[in-house]
Amino acid sequence: MKRNIVIAAVTAAALVGGGTATALATTADDDRGTAPRADVSVSDDGGVRDEADDRDDDRRDDSGAAASKVTAADAVAAALAETPGTAVSAELDDEDDDGNDRKERAAWEVDVLSGDGTWHSVRVDPATGKVLGSERDDDEDGTAEVRTALKGASVDAAEAAKAAAGHGTVTSVELDEDGYRGDGKPAWEVETHASGKGEQDWRVAPETGKVTADRSHDSDDPNGSDDSDGSDDD
């Protein structure tokens, strides 16, 4: 009588301050050989996540960006028509659960700083460009910094989004008033999604509209060099 032999090999890797552990299990018997390899990762919070899930998230992000008929620039224009002021950021939010077992529809979230110093969050329908609602935020934190950063700027949020649109569908644009790694040079941070490329980050100069690749999140570049690869020179 043949007996099944199960061989299990588990390798765990831990990083200081957090990380993931990867486990590999292979099963074999006398007749069938080795079963297909299955890779799973264990997240810091104990959840198990297949590597394919990450690819699925990227595809969903690309799909959501492609489904929006209203561009970031159009969303900013609609928000400012409803609430005059300065658009400081615009982000495409996917449909999500609001925590009360209700689905909150997808929308552009546009933050506007009005002339009197009040902040407003304006939701814009990504399919029609219609304003879905607006909420006032009395928190004045960051108002002075934003106004200082935009002093003398000739490129606004909508124009920054248009400048980066050549790299893919813009899903967010936001003012970075502190500059690259805190160098004090403000810039518009723009995120794009393009088929086959996933998410990419760009920086747009508020004075010239020049687009450069954003290296601030590049862990492979310890010196944070901001070269011009993939940038626009106009």
XYZ file of C-alpha atoms in Angstrom:
234
model
C 0.000 0.000 0.000
C 1.348 3.269 -1.034
C 1.588 6.000 1.496
C 1.246 9.702 0.779
C 4.157 11.826 1.840
C 3.558 15.479 2.508
C 6.521 17.799 2.573
C 5.981 21.337 3.783
C 8.571 24.058 3.588
C 7.840 27.406 5.143
C 10.083 30.420 4.898
C 9.355 33.540 6.953
C 11.008 36.926 6.543
C 10.511 39.773 9.010
C 11.569 43.377 8.547
C 12.481 45.731 11.421
C 9.534 48.003 12.101
C 7.129 45.939 9.988
C 7.044 43.881 6.855
C 5.515 40.787 5.374
C 6.125 37.105 5.715
C 5.873 34.799 2.712
C 4.932 31.140 2.994
C 5.400 28.422 0.357
C 3.769 25.025 0.718
C 4.273 22.130 -1.719
C 2.488 18.801 -1.591
C 3.636 15.601 -3.280
C 2.740 11.908 -3.321
C 4.109 8.803 -4.989
C 1.999 9.202 -8.117
C 1.089 12.875 -8.622
C 4.368 14.701 -8.163
C 4.403 18.288 -6.960
C 1.323 20.477 -6.721
C 1.358 23.983 -8.265
C 3.035 26.667 -6.184
C 0.804 29.100 -4.331
C 2.231 32.365 -2.976
C 0.469 34.185 -0.202
C 1.614 37.097 1.917
C 0.772 37.782 5.535
C 0.264 41.462 6.187
C 1.351 43.296 9.318
C -2.185 43.226 10.677
C -2.398 39.446 10.332
C -4.465 39.406 7.133
C -3.619 36.987 4.354
C -3.380 38.421 0.863
C -2.600 36.682 -2.396
C -0.147 38.516 -4.624
C -2.763 38.460 -7.390
C -4.952 40.720 -5.226
C -2.482 43.569 -5.700
C -2.742 43.212 -9.461
C -6.535 43.129 -9.169
C -6.449 46.414 -7.205
C -4.412 48.036 -9.963
C -6.874 46.842 -12.577
C -9.797 48.205 -10.568
C -8.050 51.561 -10.206
C -7.427 51.688 -13.954
C -11.035 50.707 -14.621
C -12.379 53.383 -12.288
C -10.232 56.046 -13.887
C -11.306 55.019 -17.375
C -14.990 55.028 -16.367
C -14.895 58.694 -15.373
C -16.175 60.841 -18.209
C -15.402 64.041 -16.289
C -11.717 64.972 -16.145
C -9.993 66.398 -13.101
C -9.886 69.805 -14.801
C -13.623 69.626 -15.528
C -14.355 68.635 -11.932
C -12.353 71.603 -10.647
C -14.222 73.954 -12.986
C -17.587 72.613 -11.822
C -16.602 72.943 -8.157
C -15.420 76.527 -8.596
C -18.621 77.441 -10.413
C -20.520 76.241 -7.352
C -18.067 77.594 -4.756
C -15.764 80.381 -5.996
C -12.248 80.364 -4.638
C -9.018 78.439 -5.184
C -9.068 74.701 -5.803
C -6.319 73.154 -3.691
C -6.949 69.501 -4.501
C -9.181 67.178 -6.497
C -9.377 63.420 -6.075
C -11.491 60.753 -7.744
C -13.071 58.643 -4.999
C -14.478 55.248 -5.949
C -17.816 53.978 -4.722
C -17.391 53.014 -1.082
C -19.253 51.918 2.016
C -19.974 54.879 4.272
C -19.904 52.677 7.389
C -23.689 52.611 7.767
C -24.346 49.764 5.336
C -24.935 52.295 2.586
C -22.957 52.791 -0.557
C -21.517 56.241 -1.184
C -21.426 56.884 -4.910
C -18.188 57.574 -6.738
C -17.363 61.264 -7.040
C -14.661 63.825 -7.506
C -13.790 65.419 -4.163
C -12.582 68.974 -4.708
C -11.216 71.066 -1.833
C -11.750 74.783 -2.342
C -10.311 77.647 -0.309
C -12.685 80.589 -0.606
C -11.710 84.231 -0.515
C -12.867 84.662 3.087
C -10.581 81.847 4.250
C -13.192 79.120 4.642
C -12.681 75.644 3.232
C -15.262 73.737 1.235
C -15.362 70.129 0.064
C -17.319 69.873 -3.174
C -18.456 66.534 -4.635
C -18.794 66.315 -8.409
C -20.411 63.487 -10.356
C -17.679 61.845 -12.504
C -20.240 60.848 -15.140
C -22.135 64.132 -15.604
C -20.049 66.878 -14.005
C -23.015 67.843 -11.820
C -22.251 69.078 -8.308
C -23.639 66.539 -5.856
C -23.112 68.592 -2.732
C -20.800 70.857 -0.776
C -19.690 70.908 2.848
C -18.068 73.758 4.699
C -15.067 73.130 6.912
C -14.296 75.814 9.473
C -10.822 74.420 10.165
C -8.356 77.073 8.998
C -5.231 74.942 9.386
C -2.930 75.334 6.411
C -4.680 78.397 4.971
C -1.666 80.681 5.332
C 0.692 78.049 3.914
C -1.500 77.483 0.870
C -1.762 81.180 0.104
C 1.991 81.603 0.470
C 2.672 78.612 -1.777
C 0.392 79.925 -4.517
C 1.606 83.506 -4.346
C 2.793 84.414 -7.817
C 1.737 81.038 -9.263
C 0.440 81.055 -12.828
C -0.651 77.393 -12.937
C -3.744 76.350 -11.005
C -5.019 72.873 -10.140
C -6.952 72.457 -13.391
C -3.991 73.517 -15.530
C -1.667 71.200 -13.582
C -4.036 68.314 -14.266
C -4.112 69.146 -17.972
C -0.315 69.343 -18.070
C 0.057 65.825 -16.666
C -2.825 64.311 -18.646
C -0.478 63.304 -21.450
C 0.870 60.566 -19.146
C -2.513 58.960 -18.456
C -5.886 59.587 -16.851
C -5.523 62.004 -13.948
C -7.102 60.663 -10.763
C -5.865 63.278 -8.323
C -4.132 66.632 -8.146
C -3.016 68.243 -4.902
C -0.908 71.178 -3.828
C 2.298 70.294 -1.998
C 3.058 73.524 -0.220
C 6.214 72.202 1.478
C 7.976 71.178 -1.700
C 10.016 68.117 -2.603
C 11.355 66.592 0.619
C 10.623 69.880 2.363
C 12.837 71.975 0.096
C 10.361 74.851 0.275
C 9.547 74.776 -3.446
C 5.788 74.223 -3.796
C 4.450 72.027 -6.581
C 1.288 70.358 -7.751
C 1.351 66.606 -7.143
C -0.579 64.737 -9.843
C -1.418 61.035 -9.971
C -2.202 59.334 -13.262
C -3.303 55.871 -14.314
C -2.417 54.413 -17.688
C -3.139 50.980 -19.116
C -0.187 48.687 -18.540
C 1.628 51.246 -16.369
C -0.597 51.447 -13.329
C -0.244 54.426 -11.010
C 2.349 57.101 -11.714
C 3.140 60.289 -9.794
C 4.169 63.627 -11.257
C 5.116 67.086 -10.024
C 3.985 70.193 -11.876
C 5.731 73.499 -11.261
C 3.153 76.181 -10.327
C 5.218 78.885 -12.073
C 5.922 77.178 -15.398
C 3.683 74.110 -15.665
C 6.723 71.876 -16.271
C 6.022 68.210 -15.501
C 8.641 65.966 -13.892
C 8.460 62.458 -12.473
C 7.820 62.451 -8.728
C 10.645 60.510 -7.036
C 9.618 61.295 -3.463
C 8.018 57.843 -3.023
C 10.749 55.914 -4.812
C 12.305 53.658 -2.154
C 14.970 52.545 -4.632
C 16.368 56.051 -4.791
C 17.799 56.812 -1.320
C 19.170 60.149 -2.461
C 15.781 61.272 -3.762
C 17.235 62.398 -7.061
C 14.636 64.067 -9.241
C 15.890 63.332 -12.753
C 13.994 64.303 -15.848
C 13.247 60.786 -17.154
C 9.678 60.672 -18.408
C 9.222 64.405 -17.918
C 7.934 67.121 -20.180
C 10.385 69.838 -21.022
C 7.918 72.434 -22.255
